[in-house]
Amino acid sequence: MQKVRLREAVGVAFGVAVIIGNTIGAGILRTPGDVAALLPTTTLFLSVWVIGGLYVLVGAMCMAELGTLFPDSGGQYVFVRHALGDYAGFIVGWSDWVSTCGTTAAVSIVIGEYTGALIPSLHGHVVAIALFVTIFFALVQWRGVKWGSRTQEITGLLKVLAFVIVIVACLAASHPKTAGPAVMMPASLFVAFVLALQAVIYTYDGWSAVIYFSEEVRDKARNIPRALFAGVFSIIAIYVGVNLALLYVLPVTAIAGKNLALAAAADAVFGRLGDPIVRALMVISMISGINAYHLMATRVIFAMSRDGVVTRRAAVVNKGGTPTVALALSAGVAILFILSGTFEQVIAVLAFFFVANYTLSFISLFVMRKREPDAVRPYRVRGYPFTPAIALIGSIAFLVGAVAGDTQRSVYALLLLAVSWPVYRFNKSRIDNREA
């Protein structure tokens, strides 16, 4: 059977836009307060954001090599399946797909909540707004990959402009910096720094989004690395810019513990308009995210279907280049999550796999270097093996931290892992028998 391919229709601009759309959201508005509570000094507070960005940059180097070595759409599933086998790929792909669909539901619900706060007439219609947003962007993408990619580029640009305007407004404002309450330094600075770094790296997550579309990127050898690095540097600049703006308006001790630190800074700069400005910023950020989540979830289940890991029916592509069955499945699962309200529990349990997937991807790089040392690699990680070793050690550390931080849900995740093997074998044998 000839392998179905997605058309080459996107470039660097889309790659950067989908990284920004998938990464920048509510996290950058909420995490600074948590970090400041752990590290209540300006130097430590800023350093953890810079170090987190550097770690992400190291990870981007690894993904750039893997993305150009295996230029197929589907994300980390593609690398892990090639390097570690169908079952490992199944685990990565399935958990990635379900969690992305759950994230679509979660973010759609938040859009509904904030839209209701901004527009009183829509208050109380959270589920209806969430369903509308989810279905609307699915229909846009149904038209074709050009519609989905252009929408991502436009919403990504709006998101960047919105953050830049808020950052510049804060830095340009003339106002006295209010004194914050005294905050005690943590008993263990090392533990506090590790916890803060973990929170920051979670906030950076999403930086690898372009690899979900590798076969659709024109001039892959050059543009996949370009999009990865341009996207990562853009996110680092925005995150550091937001935190500098916060510290310009408020002392670090006043930020500590704030659920929405940027809202507090906006109140100081814009007065009573601060809260609606930040809410509008969040809606703009999350709308870009919804489009990105649909695009990414669709590519994961499409790739698994094309490889025969799940039913091949999801490998259908329309004239516009959209995997329509995969899109319908992804949007359908997100809608079910919205209606059932179970997305929070699902995402929490699958957080274990989210961290483990990075670990498996970095292991895949080492496996492929040993197994196929002479393979054509348009991009090679600088500093190998030390650079990817840093990424791998960091991902293992975060995996251990995820298990220690939420043992109960990690046990649920391990139970799911145990159950997945017979499910995988049954599904695979059924597909093989049908094709025999």
Coordinates of C-alpha atoms in Angstrom, one line a residue:
M1 CA 0.0 0.0 0.0
Q2 CA 1.4 3.4 -1.0
K3 CA 2.0 5.7 1.9
V4 CA -0.3 8.7 2.0
R5 CA 1.6 11.9 2.2
L6 CA 0.5 15.4 3.3
R7 CA 1.3 18.2 0.9
E8 CA 4.2 20.6 1.4
A9 CA 2.3 23.8 2.0
V10 CA 3.8 25.7 5.0
G11 CA 7.0 27.5 5.7
V12 CA 8.9 29.1 8.6
A13 CA 6.2 31.7 9.4
F14 CA 3.7 28.9 10.1
G15 CA 6.3 27.0 12.1
V16 CA 7.0 29.9 14.3
A17 CA 3.2 30.7 14.6
V18 CA 2.3 27.2 15.7
I19 CA 5.0 27.1 18.3
I20 CA 3.9 30.5 19.7
G21 CA 0.2 29.4 19.5
N22 CA 0.9 26.1 21.3
T23 CA 3.2 27.5 23.9
I24 CA 2.1 31.0 25.1
G25 CA -1.1 30.9 27.0
A26 CA -2.3 31.3 30.6
G27 CA 0.9 29.8 32.0
I28 CA 2.9 33.0 31.5
L29 CA 0.2 35.0 33.4
R30 CA 0.0 32.6 36.3
T31 CA 3.5 31.1 36.8
P32 CA 5.4 34.3 37.7
G33 CA 3.5 34.5 40.9
D34 CA 4.4 30.9 41.9
V35 CA 8.1 31.5 40.9
A36 CA 8.3 34.7 42.9
A37 CA 6.9 33.0 46.0
L38 CA 9.7 30.4 45.7
L39 CA 12.5 32.8 44.7
P40 CA 11.6 36.2 46.2
T41 CA 14.7 38.1 44.8
T42 CA 15.0 39.8 41.5
T43 CA 18.2 38.0 40.4
L44 CA 16.9 34.5 41.2
F45 CA 13.5 35.3 39.8
L46 CA 14.9 36.3 36.4
S47 CA 17.7 33.8 36.3
V48 CA 15.2 30.8 36.4
W49 CA 13.4 32.1 33.4
V50 CA 16.7 32.5 31.4
I51 CA 17.9 29.0 32.5
G52 CA 14.6 27.5 31.5
G53 CA 14.9 29.1 28.1
L54 CA 18.4 27.8 27.7
Y55 CA 17.2 24.2 28.6
V56 CA 14.4 24.5 26.0
L57 CA 17.0 25.7 23.4
V58 CA 19.0 22.5 24.1
G59 CA 15.9 20.5 23.6
A60 CA 15.2 22.3 20.3
M61 CA 18.6 21.3 19.0
C62 CA 17.6 17.6 19.6
M63 CA 14.2 18.0 18.0
A64 CA 15.8 19.8 15.0
E65 CA 18.0 16.7 14.3
L66 CA 15.1 14.3 14.8
G67 CA 12.7 16.4 12.8
T68 CA 15.0 16.5 9.8
L69 CA 16.1 12.9 10.1
F70 CA 12.4 11.7 10.1
P71 CA 10.5 14.4 8.1
D72 CA 7.1 12.9 8.7
S73 CA 4.2 14.7 10.3
G74 CA 3.0 13.3 13.7
G75 CA 5.3 14.8 16.4
Q76 CA 7.3 12.7 18.9
Y77 CA 5.3 9.6 18.0
V78 CA 7.3 9.4 14.7
F79 CA 10.7 9.5 16.3
V80 CA 9.9 7.1 19.1
R81 CA 8.2 4.5 16.8
H82 CA 11.2 4.5 14.4
A83 CA 13.8 4.2 17.2
L84 CA 12.0 2.1 19.9
G85 CA 9.3 0.3 18.0
D86 CA 5.5 0.3 17.4
Y87 CA 4.5 -0.2 21.0
A88 CA 6.6 2.7 22.3
G89 CA 5.3 4.8 19.5
F90 CA 1.7 3.8 20.3
I91 CA 2.1 4.9 23.9
V92 CA 3.6 8.2 22.9
G93 CA 1.1 8.9 20.1
W94 CA -2.0 7.8 22.0
S95 CA -1.2 9.8 25.2
D96 CA -0.1 12.8 23.1
W97 CA -3.3 12.7 21.1
V98 CA -5.7 12.3 24.0
S99 CA -4.0 14.9 26.2
T100 CA -4.0 17.4 23.3
C101 CA -7.7 16.8 22.7
G102 CA -8.2 17.3 26.5
T103 CA -6.2 20.6 26.4
T104 CA -8.4 21.8 23.5
A105 CA -11.4 21.2 25.8
A106 CA -9.8 22.9 28.8
V107 CA -8.7 26.0 27.0
S108 CA -12.1 26.3 25.2
I109 CA -13.7 26.3 28.6
V110 CA -11.4 29.0 29.9
I111 CA -12.1 31.1 26.8
G112 CA -15.8 30.7 27.6
E113 CA -15.2 31.9 31.2
Y114 CA -13.2 34.9 30.3
T115 CA -15.4 35.9 27.4
G116 CA -18.4 35.8 29.8
A117 CA -16.5 38.1 32.1
L118 CA -15.7 40.5 29.3
I119 CA -19.1 40.5 27.7
P120 CA -21.8 40.4 30.4
S121 CA -24.5 39.2 28.0
L122 CA -22.5 36.0 27.4
H123 CA -22.1 35.3 31.1
G124 CA -23.3 31.8 32.0
H125 CA -22.8 30.4 28.5
V126 CA -19.4 28.9 29.1
V127 CA -20.1 25.5 27.6
A128 CA -21.8 27.0 24.5
I129 CA -18.9 29.3 23.9
A130 CA -16.4 26.5 24.3
L131 CA -18.3 24.3 21.9
F132 CA -18.5 27.1 19.4
V133 CA -14.8 27.8 19.5
T134 CA -13.9 24.2 19.2
I135 CA -16.2 23.5 16.2
F136 CA -15.4 26.8 14.5
F137 CA -11.7 26.2 14.2
A138 CA -12.3 22.6 13.2
L139 CA -14.5 23.8 10.3
V140 CA -11.9 26.4 9.3
Q141 CA -9.2 23.6 9.1
W142 CA -11.6 21.3 7.2
R143 CA -11.4 23.7 4.3
G144 CA -7.7 22.8 3.8
V145 CA -4.2 23.2 5.2
K146 CA -3.9 26.7 3.8
W147 CA -6.9 27.8 5.8
G148 CA -5.5 26.3 9.0
S149 CA -2.0 27.6 8.5
R150 CA -3.1 31.1 7.6
T151 CA -5.4 31.2 10.6
Q152 CA -2.5 30.1 12.8
E153 CA -0.2 32.8 11.4
I154 CA -2.8 35.5 11.9
T155 CA -3.8 34.5 15.4
G156 CA -0.1 34.0 16.3
L157 CA 0.8 37.5 15.1
L158 CA -2.1 39.0 17.1
K159 CA -0.9 37.2 20.2
V160 CA 2.6 38.5 19.8
L161 CA 1.4 42.0 19.2
A162 CA -0.9 41.9 22.2
F163 CA 1.9 40.8 24.5
V164 CA 4.4 43.4 23.0
I165 CA 1.8 46.2 23.5
V166 CA 1.3 45.2 27.2
I167 CA 5.1 44.9 27.8
V168 CA 5.9 48.2 26.2
A169 CA 3.0 49.9 28.1
C170 CA 4.3 48.6 31.4
L171 CA 7.9 49.6 30.7
A172 CA 6.8 53.1 29.4
A173 CA 4.5 53.8 32.3
S174 CA 5.5 56.4 34.8
H175 CA 4.4 55.4 38.3
P176 CA 5.8 54.8 41.7
K177 CA 6.7 51.2 42.4
T178 CA 4.7 50.1 45.4
A179 CA 6.4 48.2 48.2
G180 CA 5.4 44.6 48.5
P181 CA 5.0 42.5 51.6
A182 CA 8.1 40.9 53.2
V183 CA 8.6 37.4 51.9
M184 CA 10.8 34.9 53.7
M185 CA 13.6 33.1 51.8
P186 CA 12.9 29.4 51.5
A187 CA 14.6 27.0 54.0
S188 CA 16.2 25.1 51.1
L189 CA 17.2 27.4 48.2
F190 CA 18.2 24.4 46.1
V191 CA 14.7 22.8 46.4
A192 CA 13.0 26.1 45.8
F193 CA 15.1 26.7 42.7
V194 CA 14.3 23.2 41.3
L195 CA 10.6 23.6 41.9
A196 CA 10.6 27.1 40.3
L197 CA 12.6 25.7 37.3
Q198 CA 10.1 22.9 36.9
A199 CA 7.2 25.4 36.8
V200 CA 9.1 27.6 34.3
I201 CA 9.8 24.7 31.9
Y202 CA 6.2 23.6 32.1
T203 CA 5.3 27.1 31.0
Y204 CA 7.8 26.9 28.1
D205 CA 6.3 23.6 27.0
G206 CA 4.9 23.6 23.4
W207 CA 8.1 24.8 21.8
S208 CA 8.4 21.7 19.7
A209 CA 5.1 22.1 17.8
V210 CA 6.6 22.5 14.3
I211 CA 7.7 18.8 14.3
Y212 CA 4.1 17.8 14.1
F213 CA 4.1 19.1 10.6
S214 CA 7.5 18.0 9.3
E215 CA 6.4 16.6 6.0
E216 CA 4.3 19.6 5.3
V217 CA 7.2 22.1 5.7
R218 CA 8.8 23.3 2.5
D219 CA 12.6 22.9 2.3
K220 CA 12.5 20.8 5.5
A221 CA 16.3 20.6 6.0
R222 CA 16.5 24.3 6.4
N223 CA 13.1 25.4 7.6
I224 CA 12.4 23.0 10.4
P225 CA 15.5 24.1 12.4
R226 CA 14.8 27.7 11.5
A227 CA 11.3 27.5 12.7
L228 CA 12.3 25.7 15.9
F229 CA 15.0 28.2 16.8
A230 CA 13.0 31.3 15.8
G231 CA 10.0 30.1 17.7
V232 CA 12.1 29.3 20.9
F233 CA 13.9 32.6 20.8
S234 CA 10.6 34.4 20.3
I235 CA 9.1 32.7 23.3
I236 CA 12.2 33.4 25.5
A237 CA 12.0 37.1 24.5
I238 CA 8.3 37.4 25.3
Y239 CA 8.6 35.5 28.6
V240 CA 11.7 37.5 29.8
G241 CA 10.0 40.7 28.5
V242 CA 6.8 39.9 30.5
N243 CA 8.8 39.3 33.7
L244 CA 10.9 42.4 33.2
A245 CA 7.7 44.4 32.8
L246 CA 6.3 42.9 35.9
L247 CA 9.4 43.8 37.9
Y248 CA 9.4 47.3 36.5
V249 CA 5.9 47.9 37.8
L250 CA 5.9 45.8 41.0
P251 CA 8.6 44.5 43.4
V252 CA 9.2 40.8 43.3
T253 CA 7.7 40.4 46.7
A254 CA 4.4 42.0 45.5
I255 CA 4.2 39.4 42.7
A256 CA 4.8 36.5 45.0
G257 CA 1.8 34.2 45.3
K258 CA -0.4 36.2 42.8
N259 CA -2.6 34.0 40.7
L260 CA -2.4 36.4 37.8
A261 CA 0.7 38.5 38.3
L262 CA 0.3 40.4 35.0
A263 CA -3.2 41.4 36.1
A264 CA -1.8 43.1 39.2
A265 CA 0.8 44.9 37.1
A266 CA -1.9 46.0 34.6
D267 CA -4.0 47.3 37.4
A268 CA -1.1 49.5 38.5
V269 CA -0.6 50.8 35.0
F270 CA -4.1 50.9 33.5
G271 CA -6.2 51.3 36.6
R272 CA -9.7 49.7 36.4
L273 CA -9.0 48.8 32.8
G274 CA -6.2 46.4 33.8
D275 CA -8.4 43.4 34.5
P276 CA -10.3 43.5 31.2
I277 CA -7.1 44.1 29.3
V278 CA -5.5 41.0 30.8
R279 CA -8.6 38.9 30.2
A280 CA -8.7 40.0 26.6
L281 CA -5.0 39.1 26.3
M282 CA -5.7 35.6 27.6
V283 CA -8.6 35.1 25.2
I284 CA -6.4 36.2 22.2
S285 CA -3.6 33.9 23.4
M286 CA -5.9 30.9 23.9
I287 CA -7.7 31.3 20.5
S288 CA -4.4 30.8 18.8
G289 CA -3.8 27.8 21.0
I290 CA -7.1 26.1 20.0
N291 CA -6.2 26.3 16.3
A292 CA -2.8 24.8 17.1
Y293 CA -4.2 22.0 19.2
H294 CA -6.6 20.9 16.5
L295 CA -3.8 20.9 13.9
M296 CA -1.4 18.9 16.1
A297 CA -3.9 16.4 17.4
T298 CA -5.0 15.7 13.9
R299 CA -1.5 15.0 12.7
V300 CA -0.8 12.6 15.5
I301 CA -3.8 10.3 15.0
F302 CA -3.3 10.6 11.2
A303 CA 0.3 9.4 11.5
M304 CA -0.7 6.5 13.7
S305 CA -3.4 5.5 11.3
R306 CA -1.1 5.7 8.3
D307 CA 1.4 3.4 10.0
G308 CA -1.3 0.9 10.9
V309 CA -0.9 1.4 14.7
V310 CA -4.6 2.4 14.8
T311 CA -7.3 2.0 12.3
R312 CA -6.3 3.1 8.8
R313 CA -9.6 5.0 8.3
A314 CA -8.1 8.1 9.9
A315 CA -5.6 8.4 7.1
V316 CA -8.1 10.0 4.7
V317 CA -7.0 13.4 3.3
N318 CA -9.3 15.8 1.4
K319 CA -8.4 17.9 -1.6
G320 CA -7.3 20.8 0.6
G321 CA -4.7 18.6 2.3
T322 CA -6.6 18.2 5.6
P323 CA -6.8 14.7 7.2
T324 CA -10.6 15.0 7.6
V325 CA -11.3 11.8 9.6
A326 CA -8.4 12.5 12.0
L327 CA -9.7 16.1 12.4
A328 CA -13.3 14.9 13.0
L329 CA -12.0 12.3 15.6
S330 CA -9.9 14.9 17.4
A331 CA -12.6 17.6 17.5
G332 CA -15.1 15.0 18.5
V333 CA -13.1 13.8 21.5
A334 CA -12.5 17.5 22.6
I335 CA -16.3 18.1 22.4
L336 CA -16.9 15.0 24.5
F337 CA -14.4 16.3 27.1
I338 CA -16.2 19.7 27.1
L339 CA -19.7 18.1 27.6
S340 CA -18.5 15.6 30.3
G341 CA -16.2 17.9 32.2
T342 CA -13.6 15.2 32.6
F343 CA -10.7 16.9 30.8
E344 CA -9.0 18.1 34.0
Q345 CA -8.7 14.5 35.4
V346 CA -7.5 13.2 32.0
I347 CA -4.8 15.8 31.5
A348 CA -3.6 15.4 35.1
V349 CA -3.2 11.6 34.7
L350 CA -1.6 12.0 31.3
A351 CA 0.9 14.6 32.6
F352 CA 3.1 11.6 33.5
F353 CA 3.2 10.6 29.8
F354 CA 3.8 14.2 28.7
V355 CA 7.1 14.3 30.6
A356 CA 7.9 10.7 29.6
N357 CA 7.5 11.4 25.9
Y358 CA 10.3 13.9 26.0
T359 CA 12.5 11.4 27.7
L360 CA 11.7 8.8 25.0
S361 CA 12.4 11.3 22.2
F362 CA 15.8 12.2 23.6
I363 CA 16.6 8.5 24.0
S364 CA 15.6 8.0 20.4
L365 CA 18.2 10.5 19.3
F366 CA 21.0 8.4 21.0
V367 CA 19.5 5.1 19.6
M368 CA 19.4 6.4 16.0
R369 CA 23.0 7.9 16.2
K370 CA 24.2 4.4 17.2
R371 CA 21.9 2.4 14.9
E372 CA 22.3 4.5 11.8
P373 CA 25.5 6.6 12.2
D374 CA 25.8 7.2 8.4
A375 CA 22.2 8.3 7.9
V376 CA 21.7 11.7 6.2
R377 CA 21.2 14.3 8.9
P378 CA 20.5 17.7 7.5
Y379 CA 20.9 19.1 11.0
R380 CA 23.2 17.6 13.7
V381 CA 23.1 18.5 17.4
R382 CA 26.1 20.6 18.3
G383 CA 28.1 19.2 21.2
Y384 CA 26.9 15.6 20.8
P385 CA 26.7 13.6 23.1
F386 CA 26.9 16.2 25.8
T387 CA 24.2 18.5 24.6
P388 CA 21.5 15.8 24.2
A389 CA 22.7 14.3 27.5
I390 CA 21.8 17.5 29.2
A391 CA 18.3 17.4 27.7
L392 CA 17.9 13.7 28.6
I393 CA 19.1 14.1 32.2
G394 CA 16.8 17.1 32.6
S395 CA 13.8 15.3 31.3
I396 CA 14.4 12.3 33.6
A397 CA 14.7 14.7 36.5
F398 CA 11.4 16.2 35.6
L399 CA 9.8 12.8 35.2
V400 CA 11.0 11.9 38.7
G401 CA 9.6 15.2 40.0
A402 CA 6.3 14.6 38.3
V403 CA 5.9 11.2 40.0
A404 CA 7.0 12.6 43.4
G405 CA 4.8 15.6 43.1
D406 CA 1.6 13.7 42.3
T407 CA 2.1 10.0 43.2
Q408 CA -1.6 9.1 43.1
R409 CA -2.1 10.2 39.5
S410 CA 1.3 8.8 38.5
V411 CA 0.1 5.4 39.8
Y412 CA -3.1 5.7 37.6
A413 CA -0.8 6.5 34.7
L414 CA 1.3 3.4 35.3
L415 CA -1.9 1.3 35.5
L416 CA -2.9 2.7 32.1
L417 CA 0.5 1.8 30.8
A418 CA 0.1 -1.7 32.0
V419 CA -3.4 -2.0 30.4
S420 CA -2.1 -0.5 27.1
W421 CA -0.1 -3.5 26.1
P422 CA -3.0 -6.0 25.7
V423 CA -5.0 -3.2 24.1
Y424 CA -2.2 -2.5 21.6
R425 CA -1.7 -6.2 20.8
F426 CA -5.5 -6.7 20.2
N427 CA -5.8 -3.6 18.1
K428 CA -2.6 -4.4 16.0
S429 CA -3.7 -8.0 15.4
R430 CA -7.2 -6.9 14.3
I431 CA -5.6 -4.4 11.8
D432 CA -3.1 -7.0 10.5
N433 CA -5.9 -9.7 10.1
R434 CA -8.0 -7.2 8.2
E435 CA -5.2 -6.4 5.8
A436 CA -4.1 -10.0 5.3

